[in-house]
Each structure stands twice: as C-alpha cells, then as structure tokens.
PDB file of C-alpha atoms in Angstrom:
ATOM      1  CA  MET A   6     -47.495 -21.739  31.507  1.00 57.00           C
ATOM      2  CA  ASP A   7     -45.329 -18.772  30.599  1.00 64.00           C
ATOM      3  CA  LYS A   8     -42.990 -17.069  33.065  1.00 63.00           C
ATOM      4  CA  ARG A   9     -45.315 -14.129  33.659  1.00 62.00           C
ATOM      5  CA  LYS A  10     -48.236 -16.363  34.643  1.00 60.00           C
ATOM      6  CA  LYS A  11     -45.983 -18.395  36.963  1.00 59.00           C
ATOM      7  CA  ILE A  12     -44.849 -15.235  38.756  1.00 56.00           C
ATOM      8  CA  LEU A  13     -48.449 -14.036  39.032  1.00 54.00           C
ATOM      9  CA  LEU A  14     -49.505 -17.405  40.440  1.00 53.00           C
ATOM     10  CA  ILE A  15     -46.684 -17.418  42.997  1.00 56.00           C
ATOM     11  CA  VAL A  16     -47.508 -13.856  44.074  1.00 54.00           C
ATOM     12  CA  SER A  17     -51.189 -14.783  44.378  1.00 54.00           C
ATOM     13  CA  ILE A  18     -50.329 -17.801  46.548  1.00 59.00           C
ATOM     14  CA  ILE A  19     -48.069 -15.667  48.750  1.00 60.00           C
ATOM     15  CA  VAL A  20     -50.740 -12.993  49.140  1.00 54.00           C
ATOM     16  CA  LEU A  21     -53.347 -15.654  49.934  1.00 53.00           C
ATOM     17  CA  ASN A  22     -51.055 -17.228  52.543  1.00 55.00           C
ATOM     18  CA  ILE A  23     -50.365 -13.848  54.134  1.00 59.00           C
ATOM     19  CA  PHE A  24     -54.089 -13.155  54.224  1.00 51.00           C
ATOM     20  CA  MET A  25     -54.780 -16.547  55.799  1.00 54.00           C
ATOM     21  CA  ILE A  26     -52.022 -16.096  58.379  1.00 54.00           C
ATOM     22  CA  CYS A  27     -53.300 -12.623  59.276  1.00 53.00           C
ATOM     23  CA  SER A  28     -56.868 -13.922  59.490  1.00 53.00           C
ATOM     24  CA  ILE A  29     -55.802 -16.773  61.773  1.00 50.00           C
ATOM     25  CA  TYR A  30     -53.769 -14.337  63.888  1.00 49.00           C
ATOM     26  CA  PHE A  31     -56.689 -11.976  64.400  1.00 49.00           C
ATOM     27  CA  ILE A  32     -59.132 -14.848  64.969  1.00 54.00           C
ATOM     28  CA  VAL A  33     -56.826 -16.324  67.643  1.00 56.00           C
ATOM     29  CA  ARG A  34     -56.413 -12.901  69.280  1.00 62.00           C
ATOM     30  CA  ALA A  35     -60.157 -12.285  69.294  1.00 63.00           C
ATOM     31  CA  THR A  36     -60.787 -15.789  70.649  1.00 76.00           C
ATOM     32  CA  MET A  37     -58.176 -15.427  73.402  1.00 79.00           C
ATOM     33  CA  GLU A  38     -59.389 -11.991  74.445  1.00 88.00           C
ATOM     34  CA  ASN A  39     -62.977 -13.213  74.587  1.00 88.00           C
ATOM     35  CA  LYS A  40     -61.881 -16.245  76.626  1.00 91.00           C
ATOM     36  CA  LEU A  41     -59.907 -13.975  78.985  1.00 93.00           C
ATOM     37  CA  ARG A  42     -62.868 -11.652  79.533  1.00 91.00           C
ATOM     38  CA  ASN A  43     -65.152 -14.606  80.219  1.00 91.00           C
ATOM     39  CA  GLU A  44     -62.648 -16.016  82.713  1.00 93.00           C
ATOM     40  CA  VAL A  45     -62.398 -12.665  84.529  1.00 91.00           C
ATOM     41  CA  ASN A  46     -66.206 -12.506  84.674  1.00 88.00           C
ATOM     42  CA  ASN A  47     -66.157 -15.941  86.307  1.00 90.00           C
ATOM     43  CA  LEU A  48     -63.528 -14.754  88.816  1.00 90.00           C
ATOM     44  CA  ALA A  49     -65.750 -11.814  89.733  1.00 85.00           C
ATOM     45  CA  LYS A  50     -68.432 -14.288  90.842  1.00 87.00           C
ATOM     46  CA  LEU A  51     -66.153 -15.957  93.402  1.00 89.00           C
ATOM     47  CA  ASP A  52     -66.273 -15.192  97.108  1.00 87.00           C
ATOM     48  CA  ILE A  53     -62.911 -13.793  98.213  1.00 86.00           C
ATOM     49  CA  THR A  54     -63.635 -14.780 101.835  1.00 86.00           C
ATOM     50  CA  LYS A  55     -63.601 -18.522 101.046  1.00 90.00           C
ATOM     51  CA  ASP A  56     -62.631 -19.181  97.411  1.00 94.00           C
ATOM     52  CA  ARG A  57     -59.247 -19.364  95.669  1.00 94.00           C
ATOM     53  CA  TYR A  58     -58.379 -17.746  92.340  1.00 94.00           C
ATOM     54  CA  ASN A  59     -55.430 -19.954  91.332  1.00 93.00           C
ATOM     55  CA  THR A  60     -57.443 -21.850  88.728  1.00 93.00           C
ATOM     56  CA  LYS A  61     -56.083 -23.327  85.502  1.00 94.00           C
ATOM     57  CA  ILE A  62     -54.913 -20.798  82.888  1.00 95.00           C
ATOM     58  CA  LYS A  63     -57.361 -20.929  79.976  1.00 93.00           C
ATOM     59  CA  THR A  64     -55.611 -18.619  77.455  1.00 93.00           C
ATOM     60  CA  ILE A  65     -52.276 -18.765  75.612  1.00 90.00           C
ATOM     61  CA  GLY A  66     -49.471 -16.379  74.704  1.00 90.00           C
ATOM     62  CA  LYS A  67     -49.452 -12.931  76.274  1.00 92.00           C
ATOM     63  CA  TYR A  68     -53.134 -13.277  77.115  1.00 92.00           C
ATOM     64  CA  ALA A  69     -52.024 -16.048  79.446  1.00 94.00           C
ATOM     65  CA  VAL A  70     -49.546 -13.600  81.015  1.00 95.00           C
ATOM     66  CA  VAL A  71     -52.428 -11.211  81.739  1.00 95.00           C
ATOM     67  CA  GLU A  72     -54.704 -13.993  82.998  1.00 95.00           C
ATOM     68  CA  LYS A  73     -51.993 -15.390  85.276  1.00 96.00           C
ATOM     69  CA  ALA A  74     -51.194 -11.923  86.674  1.00 96.00           C
ATOM     70  CA  ILE A  75     -54.854 -11.270  87.485  1.00 95.00           C
ATOM     71  CA  LYS A  76     -55.288 -14.659  89.144  1.00 95.00           C
ATOM     72  CA  GLU A  77     -52.060 -14.360  91.130  1.00 95.00           C
ATOM     73  CA  TYR A  78     -52.993 -10.922  92.417  1.00 93.00           C
ATOM     74  CA  LEU A  79     -56.533 -11.881  93.395  1.00 93.00           C
ATOM     75  CA  ASP A  80     -55.406 -15.180  94.928  1.00 94.00           C
ATOM     76  CA  GLU A  81     -52.809 -13.454  97.119  1.00 92.00           C
ATOM     77  CA  ASP A  82     -55.570 -11.145  98.376  1.00 91.00           C
ATOM     78  CA  ALA A  83     -57.884 -14.098  98.999  1.00 91.00           C
ATOM     79  CA  VAL A  84     -55.241 -15.994 101.010  1.00 92.00           C
ATOM     80  CA  SER A  85     -54.447 -12.920 103.124  1.00 90.00           C
ATOM     81  CA  LEU A  86     -58.100 -12.119 103.762  1.00 91.00           C
ATOM     82  CA  GLN A  87     -58.880 -15.704 104.745  1.00 92.00           C
ATOM     83  CA  LYS A  88     -55.981 -15.675 107.232  1.00 91.00           C
ATOM     84  CA  VAL A  89     -57.311 -12.428 108.704  1.00 91.00           C
ATOM     85  CA  LEU A  90     -60.816 -13.870 109.005  1.00 91.00           C
ATOM     86  CA  ALA A  91     -59.473 -17.073 110.587  1.00 91.00           C
ATOM     87  CA  ILE A  92     -57.828 -15.032 113.331  1.00 92.00           C
ATOM     88  CA  MET A  93     -60.913 -12.866 113.842  1.00 90.00           C
ATOM     89  CA  ASN A  94     -63.200 -15.899 114.048  1.00 91.00           C
ATOM     90  CA  ASP A  95     -60.869 -17.979 116.194  1.00 93.00           C
ATOM     91  CA  GLU A  96     -62.766 -19.187 119.242  1.00 92.00           C
ATOM     92  CA  LYS A  97     -59.625 -18.782 121.375  1.00 93.00           C
ATOM     93  CA  LEU A  98     -59.607 -15.022 120.731  1.00 93.00           C
ATOM     94  CA  SER A  99     -63.138 -14.652 122.034  1.00 90.00           C
ATOM     95  CA  LYS A 100     -62.372 -16.783 125.103  1.00 93.00           C
ATOM     96  CA  LEU A 101     -59.143 -15.152 126.259  1.00 94.00           C
ATOM     97  CA  LEU A 102     -61.004 -13.436 129.096  1.00 94.00           C
ATOM     98  CA  SER A 103     -63.253 -16.341 129.976  1.00 94.00           C
ATOM     99  CA  TYR A 104     -63.452 -18.203 133.286  1.00 94.00           C
ATOM    100  CA  ASP A 105     -62.272 -21.415 131.585  1.00 95.00           C
ATOM    101  CA  ASN A 106     -59.176 -19.725 130.194  1.00 96.00           C
ATOM    102  CA  TYR A 107     -58.388 -18.135 133.563  1.00 96.00           C
ATOM    103  CA  LYS A 108     -58.648 -21.570 135.115  1.00 95.00           C
ATOM    104  CA  SER A 109     -56.519 -23.397 132.528  1.00 96.00           C
ATOM    105  CA  ASP A 110     -53.869 -20.740 131.801  1.00 96.00           C
ATOM    106  CA  GLY A 111     -53.787 -18.520 134.902  1.00 94.00           C
ATOM    107  CA  PRO A 112     -52.308 -17.018 136.852  1.00 96.00           C
ATOM    108  CA  GLU A 113     -49.293 -16.475 134.526  1.00 96.00           C
ATOM    109  CA  PHE A 114     -51.202 -16.650 131.202  1.00 97.00           C
ATOM    110  CA  LYS A 115     -48.091 -17.543 129.204  1.00 97.00           C
ATOM    111  CA  THR A 116     -50.015 -19.442 126.512  1.00 97.00           C
ATOM    112  CA  SER A 117     -52.578 -16.656 126.155  1.00 97.00           C
ATOM    113  CA  LEU A 118     -49.992 -13.886 125.908  1.00 97.00           C
ATOM    114  CA  ASP A 119     -47.955 -15.896 123.385  1.00 97.00           C
ATOM    115  CA  TYR A 120     -51.142 -16.398 121.390  1.00 97.00           C
ATOM    116  CA  ILE A 121     -51.836 -12.643 121.379  1.00 97.00           C
ATOM    117  CA  THR A 122     -48.276 -11.773 120.321  1.00 97.00           C
ATOM    118  CA  THR A 123     -48.145 -14.322 117.491  1.00 96.00           C
ATOM    119  CA  ASN A 124     -51.630 -13.734 116.126  1.00 95.00           C
ATOM    120  CA  LYS A 125     -51.444  -9.961 116.370  1.00 96.00           C
ATOM    121  CA  GLU A 126     -48.250 -10.037 114.309  1.00 95.00           C
ATOM    122  CA  THR A 127     -49.768 -12.362 111.696  1.00 93.00           C
ATOM    123  CA  PHE A 128     -53.003 -10.376 111.610  1.00 94.00           C
ATOM    124  CA  ASN A 129     -51.275  -7.047 111.015  1.00 95.00           C
ATOM    125  CA  LYS A 130     -48.905  -8.484 108.413  1.00 93.00           C
ATOM    126  CA  GLU A 131     -51.753  -9.974 106.379  1.00 92.00           C
ATOM    127  CA  ILE A 132     -54.135  -7.044 106.718  1.00 94.00           C
ATOM    128  CA  ASP A 133     -51.435  -4.495 105.809  1.00 93.00           C
ATOM    129  CA  ASN A 134     -50.553  -6.595 102.783  1.00 91.00           C
ATOM    130  CA  LEU A 135     -54.214  -6.651 101.786  1.00 91.00           C
ATOM    131  CA  ILE A 136     -54.738  -2.918 102.189  1.00 92.00           C
ATOM    132  CA  ASN A 137     -51.573  -2.289 100.194  1.00 91.00           C
ATOM    133  CA  ASN A 138     -52.668  -4.670  97.409  1.00 90.00           C
ATOM    134  CA  LEU A 139     -56.042  -2.968  97.056  1.00 89.00           C
ATOM    135  CA  ASP A 140     -54.430   0.358  96.138  1.00 89.00           C
ATOM    136  CA  ASP A 141     -54.967   1.226  92.460  1.00 88.00           C
ATOM    137  CA  GLU A 142     -51.321   2.098  91.850  1.00 91.00           C
ATOM    138  CA  ASN A 143     -50.097  -1.201  93.259  1.00 92.00           C
ATOM    139  CA  ILE A 144     -52.660  -3.089  91.175  1.00 92.00           C
ATOM    140  CA  LYS A 145     -51.300  -1.356  88.070  1.00 93.00           C
ATOM    141  CA  LYS A 146     -47.659  -1.965  88.981  1.00 94.00           C
ATOM    142  CA  TYR A 147     -48.092  -5.731  89.115  1.00 94.00           C
ATOM    143  CA  ILE A 148     -48.643  -6.342  85.384  1.00 95.00           C
ATOM    144  CA  ARG A 149     -45.708  -4.066  84.549  1.00 95.00           C
ATOM    145  CA  THR A 150     -43.391  -6.586  86.194  1.00 93.00           C
ATOM    146  CA  LYS A 151     -44.714  -9.259  83.821  1.00 94.00           C
ATOM    147  CA  THR A 152     -44.801  -7.524  80.410  1.00 94.00           C
ATOM    148  CA  LYS A 153     -43.839  -4.257  78.718  1.00 94.00           C
ATOM    149  CA  ASP A 154     -46.378  -4.596  75.905  1.00 94.00           C
ATOM    150  CA  LYS A 155     -48.757  -1.624  76.209  1.00 94.00           C
ATOM    151  CA  TYR A 156     -51.685  -3.447  74.632  1.00 93.00           C
ATOM    152  CA  TYR A 157     -51.647  -6.166  77.280  1.00 94.00           C
ATOM    153  CA  ILE A 158     -50.895  -3.697  80.066  1.00 95.00           C
ATOM    154  CA  ASN A 159     -53.956  -1.662  79.072  1.00 94.00           C
ATOM    155  CA  LEU A 160     -56.056  -4.818  78.853  1.00 94.00           C
ATOM    156  CA  TYR A 161     -55.004  -5.829  82.375  1.00 94.00           C
ATOM    157  CA  ASP A 162     -55.755  -2.319  83.688  1.00 93.00           C
ATOM    158  CA  GLU A 163     -59.173  -2.367  82.054  1.00 92.00           C
ATOM    159  CA  LEU A 164     -60.078  -5.746  83.548  1.00 92.00           C
ATOM    160  CA  MET A 165     -58.635  -5.239  87.034  1.00 90.00           C
ATOM    161  CA  LEU A 166     -59.888  -1.675  87.437  1.00 88.00           C
ATOM    162  CA  SER A 167     -63.321  -2.310  85.972  1.00 76.00           C
ATOM    163  CA  SER A 168     -66.312  -1.122  87.966  1.00 61.00           C
ATOM    164  CA  LYS A 169     -67.133  -4.672  89.151  1.00 70.00           C
ATOM    165  CA  PHE A 170     -63.727  -5.013  90.834  1.00 76.00           C
ATOM    166  CA  THR A 171     -63.043  -1.392  91.808  1.00 79.00           C
ATOM    167  CA  LYS A 172     -66.225  -1.091  93.862  1.00 78.00           C
ATOM    168  CA  GLU A 173     -65.426  -4.311  95.720  1.00 78.00           C
ATOM    169  CA  PHE A 174     -61.787  -3.276  96.236  1.00 82.00           C
ATOM    170  CA  ASN A 175     -62.791   0.099  97.701  1.00 82.00           C
ATOM    171  CA  ASN A 176     -65.439  -1.392  99.981  1.00 83.00           C
ATOM    172  CA  THR A 177     -63.031  -4.083 101.165  1.00 84.00           C
ATOM    173  CA  LYS A 178     -60.263  -1.540 101.788  1.00 86.00           C
ATOM    174  CA  ASN A 179     -62.528   0.627 103.960  1.00 87.00           C
ATOM    175  CA  MET A 180     -63.743  -2.439 105.854  1.00 86.00           C
ATOM    176  CA  LEU A 181     -60.168  -3.588 106.449  1.00 90.00           C
ATOM    177  CA  GLU A 182     -59.064  -0.212 107.824  1.00 90.00           C
ATOM    178  CA  ASN A 183     -61.878  -0.335 110.385  1.00 89.00           C
ATOM    179  CA  THR A 184     -61.254  -4.009 111.127  1.00 90.00           C
ATOM    180  CA  LYS A 185     -57.560  -3.392 111.765  1.00 93.00           C
ATOM    181  CA  THR A 186     -58.336  -0.794 114.431  1.00 91.00           C
ATOM    182  CA  HIS A 187     -61.100  -2.917 115.937  1.00 90.00           C
ATOM    183  CA  VAL A 188     -59.133  -6.171 116.245  1.00 93.00           C
ATOM    184  CA  ASN A 189     -55.928  -4.514 117.448  1.00 94.00           C
ATOM    185  CA  ASN A 190     -57.958  -2.895 120.213  1.00 92.00           C
ATOM    186  CA  ILE A 191     -59.183  -6.339 121.242  1.00 93.00           C
ATOM    187  CA  PHE A 192     -55.641  -7.759 121.236  1.00 95.00           C
ATOM    188  CA  ASP A 193     -54.229  -4.818 123.176  1.00 95.00           C
ATOM    189  CA  THR A 194     -56.984  -4.582 125.752  1.00 94.00           C
ATOM    190  CA  SER A 195     -57.011  -8.365 126.292  1.00 95.00           C
ATOM    191  CA  SER A 196     -53.285  -8.212 126.870  1.00 96.00           C
ATOM    192  CA  GLU A 197     -53.804  -5.359 129.326  1.00 96.00           C
ATOM    193  CA  VAL A 198     -56.371  -7.392 131.274  1.00 96.00           C
ATOM    194  CA  LEU A 199     -54.151 -10.480 131.449  1.00 97.00           C
ATOM    195  CA  ASN A 200     -51.116  -8.469 132.526  1.00 97.00           C
ATOM    196  CA  PHE A 201     -53.248  -6.841 135.228  1.00 96.00           C
ATOM    197  CA  LEU A 202     -54.230 -10.297 136.471  1.00 97.00           C
ATOM    198  CA  ILE A 203     -50.586 -11.393 136.457  1.00 97.00           C
ATOM    199  CA  LEU A 204     -49.539  -8.313 138.412  1.00 96.00           C
ATOM    200  CA  TYR A 205     -52.215  -8.910 141.061  1.00 95.00           C
ATOM    201  CA  LYS A 206     -52.233 -12.703 140.895  1.00 95.00           C
ATOM    202  CA  ASP A 207     -52.323 -12.976 144.688  1.00 95.00           C
ATOM    203  CA  ASP A 208     -55.382 -10.742 144.918  1.00 96.00           C
ATOM    204  CA  TRP A 209     -57.915 -12.762 142.948  1.00 96.00           C
ATOM    205  CA  VAL A 210     -59.422 -16.244 143.027  1.00 96.00           C
ATOM    206  CA  LEU A 211     -61.801 -18.276 140.899  1.00 96.00           C
ATOM    207  CA  GLU A 212     -64.970 -19.285 142.709  1.00 93.00           C
ATOM    208  CA  ASP A 213     -68.518 -20.135 141.676  1.00 90.00           C
ATOM    209  CA  ASN A 214     -67.644 -19.754 137.978  1.00 91.00           C
ATOM    210  CA  GLN A 215     -66.442 -16.178 138.412  1.00 92.00           C
ATOM    211  CA  ILE A 216     -63.362 -14.201 139.297  1.00 95.00           C
ATOM    212  CA  LYS A 217     -63.275 -12.497 142.698  1.00 95.00           C
ATOM    213  CA  PHE A 218     -60.875  -9.812 143.939  1.00 95.00           C
ATOM    214  CA  ARG A 219     -59.724  -8.922 147.440  1.00 94.00           C
ATOM    215  CA  LYS A 220     -60.290  -5.228 146.879  1.00 94.00           C
ATOM    216  CA  GLN A 221     -63.263  -3.503 145.314  1.00 95.00           C
ATOM    217  CA  GLU A 222     -61.089  -1.034 143.411  1.00 95.00           C
ATOM    218  CA  GLN A 223     -59.266  -3.922 141.750  1.00 95.00           C
ATOM    219  CA  TYR A 224     -62.531  -5.483 140.704  1.00 94.00           C
ATOM    220  CA  ASN A 225     -63.770  -2.134 139.380  1.00 95.00           C
ATOM    221  CA  TYR A 226     -60.644  -1.616 137.324  1.00 95.00           C
ATOM    222  CA  TYR A 227     -60.816  -5.167 135.995  1.00 95.00           C
ATOM    223  CA  MET A 228     -64.460  -4.687 134.941  1.00 94.00           C
ATOM    224  CA  GLU A 229     -63.581  -1.404 133.274  1.00 93.00           C
ATOM    225  CA  LEU A 230     -60.937  -3.144 131.157  1.00 92.00           C
ATOM    226  CA  VAL A 231     -63.186  -6.089 130.313  1.00 92.00           C
ATOM    227  CA  SER A 232     -65.991  -3.777 129.262  1.00 89.00           C
ATOM    228  CA  LYS A 233     -63.609  -2.092 126.812  1.00 84.00           C
ATOM    229  CA  VAL A 234     -62.995  -5.450 125.130  1.00 80.00           C
ATOM    230  CA  ASN A 235     -66.660  -6.412 125.109  1.00 68.00           C
ATOM    231  CA  ASN A 236     -67.639  -3.063 123.589  1.00 60.00           C
ATOM    232  CA  LYS A 237     -65.157  -3.599 120.767  1.00 52.00           C
ATOM    233  CA  GLN A 238     -66.256  -7.107 119.834  1.00 51.00           C
TER     234      GLN A 238
END
C-alpha cells in the first residue's frame, strides 16, 4: 500500500471514529433526556401530601444534576407540607378546648400553652418555607446554584415550570395562604381562651361534663371566644 493510500485510510478511520463518537454522544444525550422526562412525568403522579420525591437518580452526567435538583426541590416541599398537615390534623389541636383537656391540664394549662407555642412556630416556619418555595423565581434560582450550563438550566425551567406543575404550585400556594391565616387564628384564639381560664381560674369549675362559671358575663365571654375557634375550624 503506497503512502497516499495509507494516509487516506488513516483519515477515513479517524473520520469514522469521530462520527461514531458523535453518534454515541447524541444517542446518550437523547436517551438521558428521554429518561429524565419520563422520570419527571412519574414524579407528577405522586401525592405531595403523603409521598416523598427523593427516589434513586436514574440519569447520568448533567442530566443527573437536573434530575437531582428537581427531586430535592419537590421533596423539600413534600416534607414541609406533610409537617404542616400533621400539625393541622393533630388530635391534640382539636381538643385543646375540650372538657378532658380542661380536666387534665387545667387550671394552669402549661402543657397546652407550650404545645401552642411550639407547634405554631413549627407550623409557620414550614408553611412560610413552602409558600416561598412555590414562587416561580425561587424555583428558577435553585438550578442556578447547581450548574451554569444554559442548556440544562433551560431544561430544568421547562420541566419545573410546565403546566402540570405550575397549576399545582399555584393552587397549593393559594391554599397555603388561606390555611396559614385559618390555623393561626385557631392557635391564637385557643391561647386567648386558655389564658382567660387561667386569669379567672377561681371562677370556674368542671361539673357534669361541662365548664361552669360563677358569673354569667364570664360564661358569655368564654362562649364568645370558643365560638370564634369553632367557626374557624
């Protein structure tokens, strides 16, 4: 084989290798992007009120960076929301103003007031974090702390701000704003009732499964406060 043919053969092999490498590169990219989109579709089917999003990373390379960012963000929201719901659904919250609680914790109500203080703080911390996380700008900022590559940033934005997520985010955000007001009213009014009972601890007794006051005006005021809580539950 003469020198010219050898050079031509070498060039052909190099070109073929470059073509194969490029083909593999684009095939891997297409495969990873398709796998990422499928994984995000699966995440969209989960129930944020009871599921977790910290599942195994299925992609590789920078696609894995995007996948991990999406799962971390959604999982943080899920954990916060589930803490909020646990407080809202806690049986103790609904029984703060019950006869049994008056009997077991009155007339000083230290345990009940400590419960209100601690859970109100936790509730507001988690719900504020949630509301903040559901803001479009904060959603966008998160991936920018993980990568500077515009292609992957745009891919993250497309997936996280897609109609399937955006609608749920907006609905959840509105629900949380209303819930925050609602539950804080319950905490505050329950605290007001218990502090009223502490202040007038010598003017009420527990008899026949009910609370009784010495003065009618005290009973009226107590019922007014209790009705405010009941109307907000």
